[in-house]
mmCIF file of C-alpha atoms in Angstrom:
data_model
loop_
_atom_site.group_PDB
_atom_site.id
_atom_site.type_symbol
_atom_site.label_atom_id
_atom_site.label_comp_id
_atom_site.label_asym_id
_atom_site.label_seq_id
_atom_site.Cartn_x
_atom_site.Cartn_y
_atom_site.Cartn_z
ATOM 1 C CA MET A 18 137.141 8.663 145.573
ATOM 2 C CA ILE A 19 134.080 10.080 147.326
ATOM 3 C CA ALA A 20 130.912 10.483 145.232
ATOM 4 C CA GLY A 21 128.048 12.819 146.068
ATOM 5 C CA PRO A 22 125.950 14.515 147.043
ATOM 6 C CA PHE A 23 123.330 11.959 148.105
ATOM 7 C CA GLU A 24 120.324 12.455 150.334
ATOM 8 C CA SER A 25 120.452 10.813 153.733
ATOM 9 C CA GLY A 26 118.249 7.816 154.420
ATOM 10 C CA TRP A 27 117.901 4.136 153.702
ATOM 11 C CA HIS A 28 118.819 3.082 150.140
ATOM 12 C CA MET A 29 119.584 6.684 149.152
ATOM 13 C CA GLY A 30 123.315 6.329 148.477
ATOM 14 C CA MET A 31 125.375 4.943 145.607
ATOM 15 C CA GLY A 32 123.986 1.455 146.132
ATOM 16 C CA GLY A 33 120.461 2.739 145.489
ATOM 17 C CA HIS A 34 121.303 3.935 141.974
ATOM 18 C CA TYR A 35 121.709 1.590 139.011
ATOM 19 C CA ASN A 36 121.879 3.962 136.046
ATOM 20 C CA PHE A 37 124.979 6.142 135.557
ATOM 21 C CA ILE A 38 125.638 8.352 132.516
ATOM 22 C CA GLY A 39 129.114 9.681 131.727
ATOM 23 C CA ASP A 40 127.925 12.521 129.493
ATOM 24 C CA TRP A 41 130.940 14.335 128.015
ATOM 25 C CA GLU A 42 129.127 17.669 128.353
ATOM 26 C CA LEU A 43 129.082 17.154 132.124
ATOM 27 C CA LYS A 44 132.896 17.032 131.974
ATOM 28 C CA GLU A 45 134.096 15.540 135.286
ATOM 29 C CA GLU A 46 130.600 14.902 136.686
ATOM 30 C CA VAL A 47 128.232 11.955 136.205
ATOM 31 C CA ALA A 48 124.425 11.806 135.987
ATOM 32 C CA ALA A 49 122.799 9.079 138.096
ATOM 33 C CA ARG A 50 119.262 7.780 138.562
ATOM 34 C CA ARG A 51 117.829 4.761 140.287
ATOM 35 C CA ILE A 52 116.492 2.764 137.350
ATOM 36 C CA PRO A 53 117.410 3.049 133.646
ATOM 37 C CA CYS A 54 114.475 3.755 131.363
ATOM 38 C CA SER A 55 114.330 3.810 127.553
ATOM 39 C CA CYS A 56 110.780 5.033 127.083
ATOM 40 C CA GLN A 57 110.260 7.705 124.430
ATOM 41 C CA GLY A 58 109.956 10.443 127.045
ATOM 42 C CA CYS A 59 113.290 9.558 128.662
ATOM 43 C CA ARG A 60 114.999 9.313 125.266
ATOM 44 C CA ASN A 61 113.669 12.737 124.295
ATOM 45 C CA ARG A 62 115.001 14.190 127.564
ATOM 46 C CA LEU A 63 118.523 13.060 126.663
ATOM 47 C CA LYS A 64 118.284 15.150 123.465
ATOM 48 C CA LYS A 65 117.733 18.394 125.374
ATOM 49 C CA PRO A 66 120.498 21.007 125.883
ATOM 50 C CA ILE A 67 122.852 20.076 128.697
ATOM 51 C CA ALA A 68 121.395 22.795 130.954
ATOM 52 C CA GLU A 69 117.999 21.031 130.859
ATOM 53 C CA ARG A 70 118.965 17.410 130.194
ATOM 54 C CA TYR A 71 119.235 16.224 133.793
ATOM 55 C CA LYS A 72 117.447 19.028 135.604
ATOM 56 C CA GLY A 73 114.089 18.826 137.359
ATOM 57 C CA PRO A 74 111.543 16.023 137.691
ATOM 58 C CA CYS A 75 111.368 13.377 134.949
ATOM 59 C CA LYS A 76 107.712 13.959 134.168
ATOM 60 C CA GLU A 77 108.199 12.827 130.561
ATOM 61 C CA CYS A 78 108.739 9.239 131.728
ATOM 62 C CA ILE A 79 105.797 6.874 131.237
ATOM 63 C CA PHE A 80 106.383 5.673 134.805
ATOM 64 C CA TRP A 81 106.169 9.156 136.328
ATOM 65 C CA LYS A 82 102.963 8.286 138.212
ATOM 66 C CA ILE A 83 104.785 5.421 139.911
ATOM 67 C CA PHE A 84 107.926 7.385 140.821
ATOM 68 C CA LYS A 85 106.230 10.695 141.645
ATOM 69 C CA ILE A 86 106.856 12.037 145.165
ATOM 70 C CA ASP A 87 105.289 15.443 144.528
ATOM 71 C CA GLU A 88 105.094 17.882 141.616
ATOM 72 C CA ASP A 89 108.737 18.909 141.983
ATOM 73 C CA ARG A 90 110.511 15.568 142.441
ATOM 74 C CA GLY A 91 110.338 11.866 141.818
ATOM 75 C CA TRP A 92 112.170 8.751 142.961
ATOM 76 C CA ASN A 93 113.772 8.261 139.539
ATOM 77 C CA ASP A 94 114.945 11.810 138.866
ATOM 78 C CA TYR A 95 118.546 12.416 137.844
ATOM 79 C CA ARG A 96 121.129 13.691 140.275
ATOM 80 C CA ILE A 97 124.553 15.046 139.293
ATOM 81 C CA LEU A 98 127.458 13.429 141.105
ATOM 82 C CA SER A 99 130.896 14.897 141.676
ATOM 83 C CA PHE A 100 133.912 12.810 142.603
ATOM 84 C CA THR A 101 136.555 14.074 145.012
ATOM 85 C CA PRO A 102 139.676 12.261 146.185
ATOM 86 C CA ASP A 103 139.662 10.902 149.720
ATOM 87 C CA LYS A 104 143.186 11.991 150.597
ATOM 88 C CA ASN A 105 142.782 10.734 154.162
ATOM 89 C CA SER A 106 142.344 7.180 152.951
ATOM 90 C CA ASN A 107 145.353 4.857 153.070
ATOM 91 C CA LYS A 108 144.292 3.683 149.598
ATOM 92 C CA PHE A 109 144.665 7.129 148.034
ATOM 93 C CA ASP A 110 147.393 7.301 145.384
ATOM 94 C CA GLU A 111 148.329 10.872 144.345
ATOM 95 C CA GLU A 112 150.130 9.745 141.199
ATOM 96 C CA GLU A 113 147.167 7.650 140.121
ATOM 97 C CA TYR A 114 144.826 10.565 140.787
ATOM 98 C CA GLN A 115 146.911 12.949 138.683
ATOM 99 C CA ASP A 116 146.990 10.360 135.905
ATOM 100 C CA LEU A 117 143.193 10.174 136.084
ATOM 101 C CA LEU A 118 142.928 13.967 135.737
ATOM 102 C CA MET A 119 145.297 13.949 132.780
ATOM 103 C CA HIS A 120 143.352 11.319 130.844
ATOM 104 C CA THR A 121 140.004 12.924 131.714
ATOM 105 C CA MET A 122 141.252 16.280 130.468
ATOM 106 C CA ARG A 123 142.478 14.737 127.241
ATOM 107 C CA GLY A 124 139.044 13.194 126.757
ATOM 108 C CA ILE A 125 137.390 16.577 127.312
ATOM 109 C CA ALA A 126 139.802 18.194 124.848
ATOM 110 C CA HIS A 127 138.933 15.587 122.204
ATOM 111 C CA MET A 128 135.197 16.111 122.639
ATOM 112 C CA VAL A 129 135.532 19.903 122.577
ATOM 113 C CA ALA A 130 137.581 19.622 119.369
ATOM 114 C CA ARG A 131 134.618 17.936 117.684
ATOM 115 C CA ASP A 132 132.634 21.185 118.000
ATOM 116 C CA VAL A 133 135.165 23.306 116.092
ATOM 117 C CA ARG A 134 133.898 24.762 112.813
ATOM 118 C CA VAL A 135 136.233 26.660 110.510
ATOM 119 C CA GLY A 136 134.944 30.238 110.676
ATOM 120 C CA GLY A 137 133.178 29.551 113.981
ATOM 121 C CA TYR A 138 134.050 31.045 117.366
ATOM 122 C CA GLY A 139 135.515 29.702 120.585
ATOM 123 C CA ALA A 140 136.456 31.021 124.029
ATOM 124 C CA TYR A 141 139.157 30.178 126.543
ATOM 125 C CA PRO A 142 140.745 31.809 129.618
ATOM 126 C CA GLY A 143 144.376 32.836 129.758
ATOM 127 C CA LEU A 144 147.073 34.999 131.297
ATOM 128 C CA PRO A 145 147.617 38.713 130.540
ATOM 129 C CA PRO A 146 150.049 39.260 127.634
ATOM 130 C CA GLU A 147 152.995 41.581 128.058
ATOM 131 C CA ASP A 148 152.341 43.176 124.673
ATOM 132 C CA PRO A 149 149.684 45.925 125.150
ATOM 133 C CA SER A 150 148.644 45.639 121.489
ATOM 134 C CA LYS A 151 147.165 42.165 122.069
ATOM 135 C CA PRO A 152 143.358 41.856 122.408
ATOM 136 C CA ARG A 153 142.014 42.384 125.912
ATOM 137 C CA HIS A 154 138.644 41.205 127.182
ATOM 138 C CA LYS A 155 137.974 42.252 130.769
ATOM 139 C CA GLN A 156 134.555 41.344 132.120
ATOM 140 C CA ASP A 157 132.791 43.265 134.873
ATOM 141 C CA ASP A 158 132.984 40.424 137.403
ATOM 142 C CA GLY A 159 136.759 40.194 137.121
ATOM 143 C CA PHE A 160 137.044 37.208 134.791
ATOM 144 C CA VAL A 161 138.978 37.496 131.537
ATOM 145 C CA LEU A 162 138.427 35.534 128.351
ATOM 146 C CA TYR A 163 139.926 35.229 124.897
ATOM 147 C CA PHE A 164 137.639 34.825 121.902
ATOM 148 C CA VAL A 165 138.955 33.331 118.668
ATOM 149 C CA ARG A 166 137.721 32.659 115.163
ATOM 150 C CA TRP A 167 138.850 29.191 114.076
ATOM 151 C CA THR A 168 140.973 29.163 110.917
ATOM 152 C CA CYS A 169 141.492 25.408 110.517
ATOM 153 C CA LYS A 170 140.333 22.028 111.784
ATOM 154 C CA PRO A 171 141.787 20.796 115.109
ATOM 155 C CA TRP A 172 144.427 18.087 115.147
ATOM 156 C CA GLN A 173 146.060 15.763 117.654
ATOM 157 C CA VAL A 174 149.793 16.205 118.098
ATOM 158 C CA VAL A 175 151.624 13.033 117.032
ATOM 159 C CA GLU A 176 155.031 13.833 118.531
ATOM 160 C CA ASP A 177 156.478 16.576 120.720
ATOM 161 C CA GLU A 178 157.310 19.453 118.403
ATOM 162 C CA VAL A 179 157.893 23.186 118.264
ATOM 163 C CA ILE A 180 155.986 25.182 115.652
ATOM 164 C CA THR A 181 156.196 28.868 114.775
ATOM 165 C CA VAL A 182 153.010 30.952 114.696
ATOM 166 C CA ASP A 183 153.197 34.665 113.907
ATOM 167 C CA GLY A 184 156.893 34.668 114.700
ATOM 168 C CA GLU A 185 156.519 32.985 118.093
ATOM 169 C CA GLU A 186 157.591 29.443 118.926
ATOM 170 C CA VAL A 187 154.945 27.180 120.470
ATOM 171 C CA GLN A 188 155.775 23.904 122.216
ATOM 172 C CA LEU A 189 153.231 21.174 121.430
ATOM 173 C CA ARG A 190 152.983 17.981 123.464
ATOM 174 C CA LYS A 191 152.326 14.523 122.101
ATOM 175 C CA GLY A 192 148.687 13.486 122.450
ATOM 176 C CA GLU A 193 147.121 16.919 123.027
ATOM 177 C CA TRP A 194 144.454 18.416 120.763
ATOM 178 C CA VAL A 195 145.133 21.886 119.363
ATOM 179 C CA CYS A 196 143.701 24.267 116.773
ATOM 180 C CA LYS A 197 144.657 27.550 115.127
ATOM 181 C CA GLY A 198 142.539 30.660 115.308
ATOM 182 C CA LYS A 199 142.631 34.447 115.191
ATOM 183 C CA TRP A 200 141.757 36.617 118.140
ATOM 184 C CA LEU A 201 138.648 38.773 118.227
ATOM 185 C CA TYR A 202 139.005 42.370 119.406
ATOM 186 C CA ASP A 203 136.739 44.366 121.712
ATOM 187 C CA VAL A 204 134.498 47.033 120.241
ATOM 188 C CA PRO A 205 135.389 50.039 122.460
ATOM 189 C CA ARG A 206 132.723 51.011 124.993
ATOM 190 C CA ALA A 207 130.404 48.219 123.815
ATOM 191 C CA ARG A 208 130.076 45.356 126.294
ATOM 192 C CA HIS A 209 130.157 41.865 124.735
ATOM 193 C CA TRP A 210 130.711 43.253 121.216
ATOM 194 C CA TYR A 211 133.723 42.062 119.185
ATOM 195 C CA PHE A 212 135.140 42.281 115.696
ATOM 196 C CA HIS A 213 137.464 40.111 113.639
ATOM 197 C CA GLU A 214 140.555 41.326 111.786
ATOM 198 C CA PRO A 215 141.473 39.060 108.807
ATOM 199 C CA GLU A 216 145.103 40.111 109.222
ATOM 200 C CA GLY A 217 145.021 39.865 113.027
ATOM 201 C CA ASP A 218 147.132 37.747 115.367
ATOM 202 C CA GLU A 219 147.015 33.991 114.793
ATOM 203 C CA VAL A 220 147.367 31.741 117.827
ATOM 204 C CA VAL A 221 147.465 28.029 118.637
ATOM 205 C CA VAL A 222 144.832 27.099 121.201
ATOM 206 C CA ARG A 223 144.912 23.959 123.328
ATOM 207 C CA MET A 224 141.504 22.303 123.233
ATOM 208 C CA GLY A 225 141.792 21.316 126.861
ATOM 209 C CA GLN A 226 141.609 25.008 127.798
ATOM 210 C CA VAL A 227 138.628 25.838 125.567
ATOM 211 C CA LEU A 228 135.381 26.469 127.448
ATOM 212 C CA SER A 229 133.272 26.314 124.304
ATOM 213 C CA ALA A 230 134.397 25.708 120.721
ATOM 214 C CA ASP A 231 131.109 26.677 119.078
ATOM 215 C CA ILE A 232 129.890 29.993 120.492
ATOM 216 C CA ASP A 233 126.843 31.634 118.980
ATOM 217 C CA MET A 234 127.668 35.242 118.037
ATOM 218 C CA ALA A 235 124.894 37.500 116.738
ATOM 219 C CA PRO A 236 125.774 39.747 113.756
ATOM 220 C CA LEU A 237 124.968 43.441 113.616
ATOM 221 C CA ASP A 238 121.500 44.089 112.147
ATOM 222 C CA ASP A 239 118.303 46.027 112.813
ATOM 223 C CA SER A 240 117.273 43.630 115.586
ATOM 224 C CA ASN A 241 120.756 43.633 117.099
ATOM 225 C CA PRO A 242 122.044 47.238 116.980
ATOM 226 C CA LEU A 243 125.212 48.634 118.495
ATOM 227 C CA PRO A 244 124.833 50.453 121.819
ATOM 228 C CA ARG A 245 125.106 54.228 122.052
ATOM 229 C CA MET A 246 128.525 55.536 121.058
ATOM 230 C CA PRO A 247 130.027 58.561 119.272
ATOM 231 C CA GLU A 248 128.917 58.639 115.641
ATOM 232 C CA SER A 249 132.477 58.861 114.383
ATOM 233 C CA VAL A 250 133.327 55.665 116.259
ATOM 234 C CA ARG A 251 130.208 53.934 114.951
ATOM 235 C CA ARG A 252 131.251 54.717 111.372
ATOM 236 C CA GLN A 253 134.626 53.069 111.950
ATOM 237 C CA VAL A 254 133.240 50.010 113.744
ATOM 238 C CA THR A 255 130.339 49.157 111.421
ATOM 239 C CA PRO A 256 132.461 48.139 108.359
ATOM 240 C CA LYS A 257 134.287 45.647 110.579
ATOM 241 C CA ASN A 258 131.068 43.581 110.882
ATOM 242 C CA PRO A 259 130.942 43.478 114.695
ATOM 243 C CA ILE A 260 129.294 40.537 116.460
ATOM 244 C CA LYS A 261 127.714 40.237 119.891
ATOM 245 C CA LEU A 262 127.956 37.558 122.578
ATOM 246 C CA SER A 263 124.586 36.923 124.234
ATOM 247 C CA LEU A 264 124.222 37.287 127.996
ATOM 248 C CA ASP A 265 123.055 33.662 128.275
ATOM 249 C CA GLU A 266 126.182 32.488 126.457
ATOM 250 C CA TYR A 267 128.350 34.686 128.677
ATOM 251 C CA ASP A 268 126.744 33.316 131.855
ATOM 252 C CA TRP A 269 127.327 29.762 130.624
ATOM 253 C CA LEU A 270 130.998 30.530 129.973
ATOM 254 C CA MET A 271 131.379 31.930 133.490
ATOM 255 C CA ASP A 272 129.802 28.799 134.992
ATOM 256 C CA GLU A 273 132.018 26.570 132.889
ATOM 257 C CA MET A 274 135.118 28.538 133.869
ATOM 258 C CA ASP A 275 134.228 28.075 137.530
ATOM 259 C CA ARG A 276 133.767 24.349 137.016
ATOM 260 C CA ARG A 277 137.101 24.037 135.206
ATOM 261 C CA GLU A 278 138.829 25.785 138.122
ATOM 262 C CA ARG A 279 137.365 23.237 140.532
ATOM 263 C CA PHE A 280 138.592 20.540 138.208
ATOM 264 C CA ASN A 281 142.112 21.947 138.578
ATOM 265 C CA VAL A 282 143.139 22.117 134.918
ATOM 266 C CA GLU A 283 146.593 23.446 135.778
ATOM 267 C CA GLU A 284 147.508 20.219 137.584
ATOM 268 C CA VAL A 285 146.553 18.218 134.518
ATOM 269 C CA ILE A 286 148.688 20.381 132.229
ATOM 270 C CA ASP A 287 151.650 20.035 134.591
ATOM 271 C CA SER A 288 151.350 16.261 134.649
ATOM 272 C CA GLU A 289 151.310 16.174 130.848
ATOM 273 C CA SER A 290 154.478 18.266 130.779
ATOM 274 C CA ASP A 291 156.179 15.899 133.220
ATOM 275 C CA GLU A 292 155.441 12.937 130.951
ATOM 276 C CA SER A 293 157.106 14.589 127.990
ATOM 277 C CA ASP A 294 160.528 14.870 129.745
ATOM 278 C CA SER A 295 160.808 18.465 128.496
ATOM 279 C CA GLU A 296 160.967 20.432 131.725
ATOM 280 C CA ASP A 297 163.045 23.227 130.225
ATOM 281 C CA ASP A 298 160.338 23.937 127.623
ATOM 282 C CA SER A 299 157.550 24.583 130.137
ATOM 283 C CA ASP A 300 157.997 28.373 130.087
ATOM 284 C CA ASP A 301 157.800 28.468 126.271
ATOM 285 C CA ASP A 302 154.690 26.297 126.437
ATOM 286 C CA GLU A 303 152.897 28.860 128.582
ATOM 287 C CA SER A 304 154.074 31.979 126.763
ATOM 288 C CA GLY A 305 153.335 30.829 123.211
ATOM 289 C CA SER A 306 150.151 28.815 123.616
ATOM 290 C CA GLY A 307 147.749 31.624 122.844
ATOM 291 C CA GLU A 308 146.226 31.372 126.325
ATOM 292 C CA GLU A 309 147.104 34.888 127.408
ATOM 293 C CA GLU A 310 145.099 38.043 127.925
ATOM 294 C CA SER A 311 145.006 41.324 129.838
ATOM 295 C CA ASP A 312 142.468 43.852 131.070
ATOM 296 C CA GLU A 313 140.931 46.365 128.695
ATOM 297 C CA SER A 314 142.527 49.744 129.335
ATOM 298 C CA GLU A 315 140.299 52.717 130.079
ATOM 299 C CA MET A 316 139.922 55.291 127.286
ATOM 300 C CA GLU A 317 139.515 58.891 128.325
ATOM 301 C CA SER A 318 138.179 60.556 125.173
ATOM 302 C CA GLU A 319 136.492 59.955 121.838
ATOM 303 C CA SER A 320 139.743 60.574 119.946
ATOM 304 C CA GLU A 321 141.486 57.847 121.932
ATOM 305 C CA ILE A 322 138.713 55.389 121.032
ATOM 306 C CA GLU A 323 139.113 56.211 117.354
ATOM 307 C CA GLU A 324 142.893 55.760 117.577
ATOM 308 C CA GLU A 325 142.446 52.338 119.144
ATOM 309 C CA ILE A 326 140.135 51.158 116.360
ATOM 310 C CA GLU A 327 142.474 52.471 113.680
ATOM 311 C CA SER A 328 145.447 50.751 115.306
ATOM 312 C CA GLU A 329 143.707 47.348 115.085
#
């Protein structure tokens, strides 16, 4: 494996760093610094949100004056390392690498499952469903997401089994973490607004696919009003208690989706399927896992919007 990036120069590589943190929120990456420090400032930094935890100069450290290079960097700042396989090396083992991805993904799934709250919200990417009545969340930049409201606590599958959810069979694999939830539906013509139907579709979600299991959704109120829309549509939407995804949360989900793609989640899922000796069930696994979605269709008139809401 090749670790990096490092700055060029003497004692700037891996051998010049003695403190490595495998933070689960970094997923496949690792935080590294030269010298471990447990001063109060450094401990407080590790309590910050992941977006700030390892970013920027470590000015909180009591040894900042010693390590300071300038106002924007110090010798003991954190750097985020990525690991890529050196496939040109005669020591590279593809099977071992795939096994590493599989176990890493299972670890991520377990940690994500810890964030699930019954009644809370999660998000995951998926494939377009064939059924046009299924919820569709198309974002402006081309990405698609599913949003769900968790209806139970997650569990780890003990043995390979097939369960039935809303009339569809779902193949579960031994060792994976899964959870049940109900899809959220788009509020027509209102970007990042969704509503929950108590009698809506229930799905089984694989925790390894979940980008975030505890999304903050803002309820409708005076400080968080619906955007402009026909009054008749507003009257139908308001009783459904719509909720809004913040732009910051959306941006984080997009970044996390990009990182998961680089991590090659699909390869990990395939290797798990190979271990289960159930090759003929792979198609069912994809079609019934609740990881599907399609683009939001364009609505041409106010009456069509109303019909869509009523049909939900």
